[in-house]
Tab-separated table of C-alpha atoms and ligand atoms in Angstrom:
chain	number	residue	atom	x	y	z
A	816	UNK	CA	43.121	-13.063	-68.770
A	817	UNK	CA	42.780	-16.675	-69.783
A	818	UNK	CA	43.327	-19.727	-67.633
A	819	UNK	CA	45.491	-22.587	-68.889
A	820	UNK	CA	46.534	-25.924	-67.457
A	821	UNK	CA	50.201	-26.299	-66.515
A	822	UNK	CA	52.697	-28.380	-64.558
A	823	UNK	CA	54.355	-26.486	-61.731
A	824	UNK	CA	56.942	-27.028	-59.025
A	825	UNK	CA	55.799	-25.741	-55.641
A	826	UNK	CA	59.055	-26.316	-53.752
A	827	UNK	CA	62.608	-27.541	-54.340
A	828	UNK	CA	61.861	-31.095	-53.283
A	829	UNK	CA	58.245	-31.668	-54.296
A	830	UNK	CA	57.356	-33.312	-57.617
A	831	UNK	CA	55.801	-31.112	-60.296
A	832	UNK	CA	52.017	-31.241	-60.206
A	833	UNK	CA	49.154	-30.310	-62.476
A	834	UNK	CA	47.673	-26.890	-61.819
A	835	UNK	CA	46.209	-23.864	-63.595
A	836	UNK	CA	47.815	-20.485	-64.338
A	837	UNK	CA	46.605	-17.330	-66.045
A	838	UNK	CA	47.959	-15.679	-69.175
A	839	UNK	CA	47.560	-11.951	-69.788
A	840	UNK	CA	45.142	-10.568	-72.364
A	841	UNK	CA	46.694	-10.147	-75.798
A	842	UNK	CA	48.146	-6.617	-75.961
A	843	UNK	CA	48.701	-4.631	-79.182
A	844	UNK	CA	52.195	-6.100	-79.720
A	845	UNK	CA	51.480	-9.590	-78.384
A	846	UNK	CA	51.184	-12.952	-80.033
A	847	UNK	CA	49.158	-15.689	-78.305
A	848	UNK	CA	49.893	-19.261	-79.235
A	849	UNK	CA	48.827	-22.751	-78.311
A	850	UNK	CA	51.837	-24.667	-77.029
A	851	UNK	CA	52.163	-28.005	-78.807
A	852	UNK	CA	55.532	-29.163	-77.491
A	853	UNK	CA	57.945	-28.145	-74.719
A	854	UNK	CA	61.458	-29.552	-74.252
A	855	UNK	CA	62.909	-30.433	-70.857
A	856	UNK	CA	66.227	-28.609	-70.386
A	857	UNK	CA	68.563	-29.444	-67.509
A	858	UNK	CA	68.224	-25.756	-66.540
A	859	UNK	CA	64.551	-26.446	-65.712
A	860	UNK	CA	65.754	-29.009	-63.174
A	861	UNK	CA	68.533	-26.803	-61.721
A	862	UNK	CA	65.945	-24.023	-61.291
A	863	UNK	CA	63.062	-25.899	-59.714
A	864	UNK	CA	65.364	-27.847	-57.384
A	865	UNK	CA	66.875	-24.603	-56.087
A	866	UNK	CA	70.365	-25.434	-57.375
A	867	UNK	CA	70.755	-21.843	-58.627
A	868	UNK	CA	69.252	-20.327	-55.492
A	869	UNK	CA	65.717	-20.177	-54.200
A	870	UNK	CA	63.161	-20.147	-57.027
A	871	UNK	CA	59.998	-18.065	-56.968
A	872	UNK	CA	57.459	-20.881	-56.457
A	873	UNK	CA	55.189	-21.950	-57.952
A	874	UNK	CA	57.360	-22.268	-61.072
A	875	UNK	CA	56.098	-23.572	-64.408
A	876	UNK	CA	59.364	-24.445	-66.203
A	877	UNK	CA	59.928	-24.821	-69.930
A	878	UNK	CA	61.871	-22.533	-72.266
A	879	UNK	CA	61.946	-24.702	-75.373
A	880	UNK	CA	58.455	-23.956	-76.608
A	881	UNK	CA	56.855	-24.598	-80.004
A	882	UNK	CA	53.282	-24.052	-81.100
A	883	UNK	CA	50.788	-22.368	-83.398
A	884	UNK	CA	49.544	-18.779	-83.252
A	885	UNK	CA	45.908	-18.399	-82.200
A	886	UNK	CA	45.573	-14.635	-81.819
A	887	UNK	CA	47.581	-11.506	-82.606
A	888	UNK	CA	47.488	-7.997	-81.187
A	889	UNK	CA	46.285	-5.034	-83.266
A	890	UNK	CA	49.807	-3.773	-84.027
A	891	UNK	CA	51.512	-7.105	-84.682
A	892	UNK	CA	53.268	-7.161	-88.057
A	893	UNK	CA	55.543	-10.199	-88.001
A	894	UNK	CA	53.085	-13.038	-87.349
A	895	UNK	CA	49.580	-14.095	-88.184
A	896	UNK	CA	47.109	-16.667	-86.887
A	897	UNK	CA	48.180	-20.188	-87.879
A	898	UNK	CA	51.915	-19.438	-87.994
A	899	UNK	CA	54.329	-22.029	-86.562
A	900	UNK	CA	56.282	-20.274	-83.853
A	901	UNK	CA	58.441	-20.758	-80.808
A	902	UNK	CA	60.078	-19.007	-77.912
A	903	UNK	CA	63.259	-19.758	-76.061
A	904	UNK	CA	64.753	-18.645	-72.771
A	905	UNK	CA	63.586	-15.036	-72.602
A	906	UNK	CA	60.429	-13.083	-73.371
A	907	UNK	CA	61.623	-9.483	-73.050
A	908	UNK	CA	64.636	-7.223	-72.414
A	909	UNK	CA	65.180	-3.448	-72.174
A	910	UNK	CA	65.454	-3.043	-75.983
A	911	UNK	CA	67.589	0.103	-75.551
A	912	UNK	CA	71.008	-0.863	-74.235
A	913	UNK	CA	73.982	-1.492	-76.540
A	914	UNK	CA	73.579	-5.265	-76.217
A	915	UNK	CA	69.868	-5.235	-77.041
A	916	UNK	CA	70.549	-2.987	-80.031
A	917	UNK	CA	73.324	-5.317	-81.178
A	918	UNK	CA	70.993	-8.340	-81.022
A	919	UNK	CA	72.538	-9.718	-77.841
A	920	UNK	CA	69.325	-9.431	-75.825
A	921	UNK	CA	70.452	-12.325	-73.636
A	922	UNK	CA	73.224	-10.086	-72.277
A	923	UNK	CA	70.943	-7.029	-71.799
A	924	UNK	CA	72.715	-4.549	-69.537
A	925	UNK	CA	69.633	-2.369	-69.066
A	926	UNK	CA	66.906	-4.064	-67.072
A	927	UNK	CA	68.333	-7.489	-67.962
A	928	UNK	CA	66.596	-10.170	-70.018
A	929	UNK	CA	63.250	-11.371	-68.694
A	930	UNK	CA	63.423	-15.144	-68.374
A	931	UNK	CA	60.592	-17.208	-69.832
A	932	UNK	CA	59.912	-18.525	-66.328
A	933	UNK	CA	60.974	-17.740	-62.755
A	934	UNK	CA	61.334	-14.037	-63.663
A	935	UNK	CA	59.186	-10.932	-63.340
A	936	UNK	CA	57.539	-9.508	-66.445
A	937	UNK	CA	57.068	-5.806	-67.272
A	938	UNK	CA	53.581	-5.931	-65.741
A	939	UNK	CA	55.042	-7.110	-62.429
A	940	UNK	CA	53.644	-10.615	-62.803
A	941	UNK	CA	55.846	-13.724	-62.536
A	942	UNK	CA	56.651	-15.326	-65.882
A	943	UNK	CA	55.585	-18.947	-66.345
A	944	UNK	CA	57.022	-21.260	-68.969
A	945	UNK	CA	56.142	-23.878	-71.506
A	946	UNK	CA	54.885	-26.855	-69.503
A	947	UNK	CA	51.445	-25.389	-70.183
A	948	UNK	CA	48.731	-25.135	-72.806
A	949	UNK	CA	49.230	-21.624	-74.188
A	950	UNK	CA	51.323	-18.468	-73.802
A	951	UNK	CA	51.208	-14.749	-74.662
A	952	UNK	CA	54.480	-13.064	-75.706
A	953	UNK	CA	55.594	-9.817	-77.351
A	954	UNK	CA	56.130	-10.491	-81.064
A	955	UNK	CA	59.745	-9.282	-80.930
A	956	UNK	CA	60.678	-12.286	-78.781
A	957	UNK	CA	58.925	-14.891	-80.938
A	958	UNK	CA	60.752	-17.071	-83.486
A	959	UNK	CA	59.451	-18.425	-86.764
A	960	UNK	CA	59.817	-22.187	-87.153
A	961	UNK	CA	60.823	-23.175	-90.707
A	962	UNK	CA	58.410	-25.552	-92.484
A	963	UNK	CA	61.155	-28.183	-92.796
A	964	UNK	CA	61.326	-28.641	-89.004
A	965	UNK	CA	58.510	-30.501	-87.221
A	966	UNK	CA	57.192	-28.683	-84.144
A	967	UNK	CA	58.280	-31.402	-81.705
A	968	UNK	CA	61.839	-31.319	-83.059
A	969	UNK	CA	61.890	-27.524	-83.168
A	970	UNK	CA	61.321	-27.168	-79.426
A	971	UNK	CA	64.809	-28.267	-78.213
A	972	UNK	CA	66.497	-26.036	-80.787
A	973	UNK	CA	65.165	-22.995	-78.924
A	974	UNK	CA	67.528	-23.515	-75.999
A	975	UNK	CA	69.845	-26.481	-76.588
A	976	UNK	CA	70.224	-25.607	-80.278
A	977	UNK	CA	71.023	-21.917	-79.918
A	978	UNK	CA	73.206	-22.468	-76.841
A	979	UNK	CA	75.553	-24.649	-78.871
A	980	UNK	CA	75.176	-22.818	-82.210
A	981	UNK	CA	76.141	-19.414	-80.790
A	982	UNK	CA	79.608	-20.313	-79.412
A	983	UNK	CA	80.357	-22.580	-82.386
A	984	UNK	CA	79.734	-19.567	-84.666
A	985	UNK	CA	81.483	-17.085	-82.389
A	986	UNK	CA	84.653	-19.188	-82.133
A	987	UNK	CA	84.559	-20.054	-85.866
A	988	UNK	CA	83.896	-23.784	-85.862
A	989	UNK	CA	84.219	-24.886	-89.468
A	990	UNK	CA	86.442	-26.702	-91.944
A	991	UNK	CA	89.941	-27.306	-90.595
A	992	UNK	CA	88.866	-26.808	-86.965
A	993	UNK	CA	88.968	-29.555	-84.352
A	994	UNK	CA	86.098	-29.254	-81.914
A	995	UNK	CA	85.436	-31.382	-78.835
A	996	UNK	CA	82.054	-31.592	-77.140
A	997	UNK	CA	82.066	-32.664	-73.486
A	998	UNK	CA	78.853	-34.478	-72.477
A	999	UNK	CA	76.431	-36.119	-74.905
A	1000	UNK	CA	73.122	-34.925	-73.475
A	1001	UNK	CA	70.562	-32.425	-74.758
A	1002	UNK	CA	73.030	-29.640	-75.522
A	1003	UNK	CA	75.902	-31.953	-76.380
A	1004	UNK	CA	74.166	-34.011	-79.057
A	1005	UNK	CA	73.003	-30.862	-80.836
A	1006	UNK	CA	76.489	-29.400	-80.459
A	1007	UNK	CA	77.871	-32.433	-82.290
A	1008	UNK	CA	75.319	-32.183	-85.096
A	1009	UNK	CA	75.696	-28.432	-85.547
A	1010	UNK	CA	79.502	-28.418	-85.408
A	1011	UNK	CA	79.608	-31.249	-87.965
A	1012	UNK	CA	77.148	-29.361	-90.199
A	1013	UNK	CA	79.455	-26.331	-89.990
A	1014	UNK	CA	82.239	-28.529	-91.337
A	1015	UNK	CA	84.338	-28.971	-88.190
A	1016	UNK	CA	85.986	-32.242	-87.164
A	1017	UNK	CA	84.109	-33.280	-84.028
A	1018	UNK	CA	85.162	-35.431	-81.076
A	1019	UNK	CA	82.841	-36.451	-78.221
A	1020	UNK	CA	84.203	-36.651	-74.674
A	1021	UNK	CA	81.665	-38.659	-72.684
A	1022	UNK	CA	81.845	-40.365	-69.310
A	1023	UNK	CA	81.810	-43.809	-70.951
A	1024	UNK	CA	81.688	-45.390	-74.406
A	1025	UNK	CA	78.019	-46.409	-73.946
A	1026	UNK	CA	76.732	-43.877	-76.486
A	1027	UNK	CA	79.638	-44.141	-78.937
A	1028	UNK	CA	77.591	-45.527	-81.814
A	1029	UNK	CA	75.135	-42.646	-81.457
A	1030	UNK	CA	77.889	-40.043	-81.261
A	1031	UNK	CA	79.445	-41.244	-84.497
A	1032	UNK	CA	76.060	-41.404	-86.213
A	1033	UNK	CA	75.353	-37.814	-85.135
A	1034	UNK	CA	78.479	-36.626	-86.935
A	1035	UNK	CA	81.454	-37.066	-84.620
A	1036	UNK	CA	84.555	-38.714	-86.078
A	1037	UNK	CA	86.037	-39.701	-82.701
A	1038	UNK	CA	84.593	-40.651	-79.312
A	1039	UNK	CA	86.489	-41.030	-76.044
A	1040	UNK	CA	85.626	-41.968	-72.481
A	1041	UNK	CA	86.705	-39.430	-69.861
A	1042	UNK	CA	86.650	-42.206	-67.231
A	1043	UNK	CA	89.765	-43.556	-69.000
A	1044	UNK	CA	92.846	-41.558	-67.944
A	1045	UNK	CA	94.549	-42.469	-71.226
A	1046	UNK	CA	92.075	-40.199	-73.036
A	1047	UNK	CA	93.733	-37.178	-71.435
A	1048	UNK	CA	97.234	-38.339	-72.401
A	1049	UNK	CA	96.278	-39.313	-75.929
A	1050	UNK	CA	94.397	-36.092	-76.779
A	1051	UNK	CA	96.747	-33.563	-75.186
A	1052	UNK	CA	97.051	-30.403	-77.338
A	1053	UNK	CA	94.475	-31.560	-79.911
A	1054	UNK	CA	91.566	-29.148	-80.068
A	1055	UNK	CA	90.988	-25.595	-81.301
A	1056	UNK	CA	87.732	-25.386	-79.389
A	1057	UNK	CA	86.088	-27.373	-76.600
A	1058	UNK	CA	82.489	-26.787	-75.571
A	1059	UNK	CA	81.604	-28.085	-72.133
A	1060	UNK	CA	77.924	-28.996	-71.810
A	1061	UNK	CA	78.214	-30.934	-68.555
A	1062	UNK	CA	75.710	-30.079	-65.827
A	1063	UNK	CA	78.066	-31.169	-63.020
A	1064	UNK	CA	81.484	-29.981	-61.826
A	1065	UNK	CA	84.483	-31.205	-63.808
A	1066	UNK	CA	88.209	-30.860	-63.279
A	1067	UNK	CA	88.649	-28.220	-65.979
A	1068	UNK	CA	92.446	-28.371	-65.768
A	1069	UNK	CA	92.395	-31.833	-67.340
A	1070	UNK	CA	90.298	-30.572	-70.238
A	1071	UNK	CA	92.189	-27.309	-70.806
A	1072	UNK	CA	95.315	-29.319	-71.540
A	1073	UNK	CA	93.483	-30.931	-74.463
A	1074	UNK	CA	93.470	-27.544	-76.222
A	1075	UNK	CA	96.102	-26.486	-78.751
A	1076	UNK	CA	98.051	-23.297	-78.156
A	1077	UNK	CA	95.533	-20.405	-78.339
A	1078	UNK	CA	92.609	-22.823	-77.997
A	1079	UNK	CA	89.433	-21.944	-76.098
A	1080	UNK	CA	87.254	-23.945	-73.745
A	1081	UNK	CA	83.731	-22.533	-73.654
A	1082	UNK	CA	81.710	-23.284	-70.538
A	1083	UNK	CA	78.024	-23.848	-71.298
A	1084	UNK	CA	77.013	-26.025	-68.353
A	1085	UNK	CA	75.948	-24.249	-65.191
A	1086	UNK	CA	76.703	-26.627	-62.319
A	1087	UNK	CA	75.534	-25.787	-58.834
A	1088	UNK	CA	79.031	-25.188	-57.417
A	1089	UNK	CA	81.965	-23.031	-58.629
A	1090	UNK	CA	84.789	-24.719	-60.523
A	1091	UNK	CA	88.453	-23.896	-60.106
A	1092	UNK	CA	91.030	-23.602	-62.879
A	1093	UNK	CA	94.735	-24.376	-62.339
A	1094	UNK	CA	96.742	-21.459	-63.775
A	1095	UNK	CA	99.426	-23.611	-65.520
A	1096	UNK	CA	96.780	-25.272	-67.710
A	1097	UNK	CA	95.944	-21.822	-69.114
A	1098	UNK	CA	99.383	-20.258	-69.141
A	1099	UNK	CA	101.217	-23.181	-70.718
A	1100	UNK	CA	99.488	-22.764	-74.078
A	1101	UNK	CA	98.058	-19.226	-74.037
A	1102	UNK	CA	94.700	-20.923	-73.617
A	1103	UNK	CA	91.378	-19.247	-72.841
A	1104	UNK	CA	88.380	-20.249	-70.861
A	1105	UNK	CA	85.144	-18.531	-71.835
A	1106	UNK	CA	81.418	-18.779	-71.284
A	1107	UNK	CA	78.399	-18.340	-73.497
A	1108	UNK	CA	74.695	-18.023	-72.750
A	1109	UNK	CA	71.998	-19.003	-75.276
A	1110	UNK	CA	71.856	-16.461	-78.152
A	1111	UNK	CA	69.969	-13.352	-79.284
A	1112	UNK	CA	66.687	-13.348	-81.201
A	1113	UNK	CA	68.209	-12.724	-84.649
A	1114	UNK	CA	70.864	-15.372	-84.063
A	1115	UNK	CA	68.224	-17.842	-82.864
A	1116	UNK	CA	66.306	-17.296	-86.097
A	1117	UNK	CA	69.565	-17.752	-88.036
A	1118	UNK	CA	70.144	-21.034	-86.151
A	1119	UNK	CA	66.635	-22.314	-86.972
A	1120	UNK	CA	67.151	-21.499	-90.646
A	1121	UNK	CA	70.606	-23.137	-90.570
A	1122	UNK	CA	69.140	-26.287	-89.006
A	1123	UNK	CA	66.374	-26.399	-91.629
A	1124	UNK	CA	68.911	-26.009	-94.433
A	1125	UNK	CA	71.333	-28.609	-93.047
A	1126	UNK	CA	68.696	-31.050	-91.794
A	1127	UNK	CA	69.864	-30.718	-88.192
A	1128	UNK	CA	67.207	-31.762	-85.676
A	1129	UNK	CA	67.404	-33.206	-82.171
A	1130	UNK	CA	66.848	-36.833	-81.234
A	1131	UNK	CA	63.836	-36.705	-78.963
A	1132	UNK	CA	61.713	-38.881	-76.696
A	1133	UNK	CA	58.162	-37.564	-76.594
A	1134	UNK	CA	56.436	-37.881	-73.239
A	1135	UNK	CA	53.056	-37.068	-71.723
A	1136	UNK	CA	52.955	-34.382	-69.010
A	1137	UNK	CA	52.422	-36.957	-66.252
A	1138	UNK	CA	55.888	-38.399	-67.022
A	1139	UNK	CA	57.760	-35.126	-66.269
A	1140	UNK	CA	58.989	-36.152	-62.806
A	1141	UNK	CA	60.305	-39.479	-64.049
A	1142	UNK	CA	61.954	-37.724	-67.004
A	1143	UNK	CA	63.732	-35.389	-64.552
A	1144	UNK	CA	65.225	-38.373	-62.731
A	1145	UNK	CA	66.399	-39.839	-66.019
A	1146	UNK	CA	68.010	-36.553	-67.131
A	1147	UNK	CA	69.896	-36.283	-63.837
A	1148	UNK	CA	71.085	-39.885	-64.294
A	1149	UNK	CA	72.367	-39.040	-67.840
A	1150	UNK	CA	69.710	-41.457	-69.129
A	1151	UNK	CA	68.309	-39.259	-71.894
A	1152	UNK	CA	68.563	-39.868	-75.628
A	1153	UNK	CA	68.758	-37.024	-76.141
A	1154	UNK	CA	65.976	-34.637	-75.198
A	1155	UNK	CA	62.636	-35.238	-73.518
A	1156	UNK	CA	59.881	-33.271	-75.231
A	1157	UNK	CA	56.492	-32.931	-73.568
A	1158	UNK	CA	53.468	-33.309	-75.834
A	1159	UNK	CA	51.309	-30.641	-74.224
A	1160	UNK	CA	48.062	-31.692	-75.947
A	1161	UNK	CA	46.672	-32.747	-72.568
A	1162	UNK	CA	47.221	-29.237	-71.212
A	1163	UNK	CA	45.211	-27.313	-73.798
B	918	NAP	P1	71.786	-33.010	-69.996
B	918	NAP	O1	70.895	-33.394	-71.122
B	918	NAP	O2	71.573	-33.593	-68.655
B	918	NAP	O3	73.295	-33.308	-70.506
B	918	NAP	C1	74.390	-33.158	-69.653
B	918	NAP	C2	75.410	-34.248	-69.980
B	918	NAP	O4	76.548	-34.031	-69.148
B	918	NAP	C3	74.956	-35.658	-69.655
B	918	NAP	O5	74.211	-36.244	-70.680
B	918	NAP	C4	76.281	-36.368	-69.456
B	918	NAP	O6	76.843	-36.712	-70.708
B	918	NAP	C5	77.153	-35.285	-68.853
B	918	NAP	N1	77.236	-35.412	-67.381
B	918	NAP	C6	76.224	-35.355	-66.488
B	918	NAP	N2	76.675	-35.527	-65.242
B	918	NAP	C7	78.027	-35.680	-65.343
B	918	NAP	C8	79.063	-35.859	-64.392
B	918	NAP	N3	78.818	-35.957	-63.071
B	918	NAP	N4	80.335	-35.970	-64.862
B	918	NAP	C9	80.601	-35.888	-66.179
B	918	NAP	N5	79.643	-35.708	-67.123
B	918	NAP	C10	78.378	-35.609	-66.696
B	918	NAP	O7	71.767	-31.437	-69.765
B	918	NAP	P2	71.552	-30.249	-70.831
B	918	NAP	O8	70.110	-29.890	-70.855
B	918	NAP	O9	72.272	-30.566	-72.071
B	918	NAP	O10	72.274	-29.041	-70.042
B	918	NAP	C11	73.647	-29.131	-69.720
B	918	NAP	C12	74.076	-27.971	-68.853
B	918	NAP	O11	74.014	-26.769	-69.621
B	918	NAP	C13	73.191	-27.720	-67.635
B	918	NAP	O12	74.008	-27.305	-66.555
B	918	NAP	C14	72.295	-26.579	-68.083
B	918	NAP	O13	71.790	-25.802	-67.021
B	918	NAP	C15	73.267	-25.787	-68.912
B	918	NAP	N6	72.668	-24.894	-69.908
B	918	NAP	C16	73.326	-23.745	-70.157
B	918	NAP	C17	72.859	-22.902	-71.138
B	918	NAP	C18	73.625	-21.673	-71.488
B	918	NAP	O14	73.058	-20.736	-72.016
B	918	NAP	N7	74.924	-21.644	-71.244
B	918	NAP	C19	71.695	-23.217	-71.826
B	918	NAP	C20	71.056	-24.415	-71.555
B	918	NAP	C21	71.549	-25.269	-70.594
B	918	NAP	P3	77.639	-38.114	-70.915
B	918	NAP	O15	76.691	-39.170	-70.449
B	918	NAP	O16	77.913	-38.123	-72.357
B	918	NAP	O17	78.878	-38.025	-70.098
B	919	ZN	ZN1	67.659	-24.435	-71.426
B	920	ZN	ZN1	68.970	-4.242	-73.002
């Protein structure tokens, strides 16, 4: 076992504090890497604040992790020391169920995916995430970061990037398709960039017009404020696909009516409370509401390669670990442009 420095939450209402955790010895199939950067996802905040139920404290969050391999196990074939690598939201799954075999490890129906933090690993130990100096992970759950993507910019792709890429691919965003992205935060801004790179016509639906210039620069061709009721009248029946990245509850009925006949609204945000859907908004247009969770390992690698090829990277604000608590407050206040990324140098 090795000891590394980390930032952990010890309860739902205490600030994250500096601590130490242990990482397991490198097993035959493991890759150990120094963490260089870790993104702050809104899911980290939902988890540590108990918004998805009681967490298993202490929790070291962070599932957007990028770094450089320092050691490999005796049977590792995919990586070598010095490789630029990352991990996203899970570090294991059953590997045997239909979903795992199909590359949908995130939907594992066997033992379920093992989350990068706040979960229990195969060895019975709690998993701890990327707000730390180093990590040890089975090579099958490690991604290769293309040379064209800097490590700090790669980190947010490992959750925010794949979470938007996967539904955009699944619901065929591309030329001739009108896509709306609700919420211009971490997920949303990557959703805009990726959908535009896929060739879709992209509209941002944000609370206000404050970030309009950014939205258009990122690749959207239209930008509307959802605080303006006229938006909902003007855009009725417009979109083939809407992806909702908002972390809070919305009146989904309003948004469903913005879909064309046969359009789909994909829920990506995971607000604390359930949301209700008025039946007429679905029925009166044969519309669908769907959900999507991150993406599998092969698809995550495909996304990284796509982003390298199309020059898609997140807009980030790099912070030191002692700024994490302030960054959390700013994320909750929608004051993030557009992902905080922790430089973990001080934790190694
Ligand atoms: P984020 O950076 O905080 O972005 C969320 C955006 O939602 C904000 O920037 C804001 O955009 C909008 N928003 C926030 N509060 C709002 C409110 N009360 N009313 C209307 N709009 C509001 O968060 P994120 O990291 O992108 O994550 C977004 C959500 O996705 C979270 O719930 C997270 O847990 C979830 N998530 C899901 C998956 C998955 O696999 N499905 C993966 C990662 C994250 P504007 O300022 O533009 O309005
Ligand atoms: Zn996330
Ligand atoms: Zn499985």
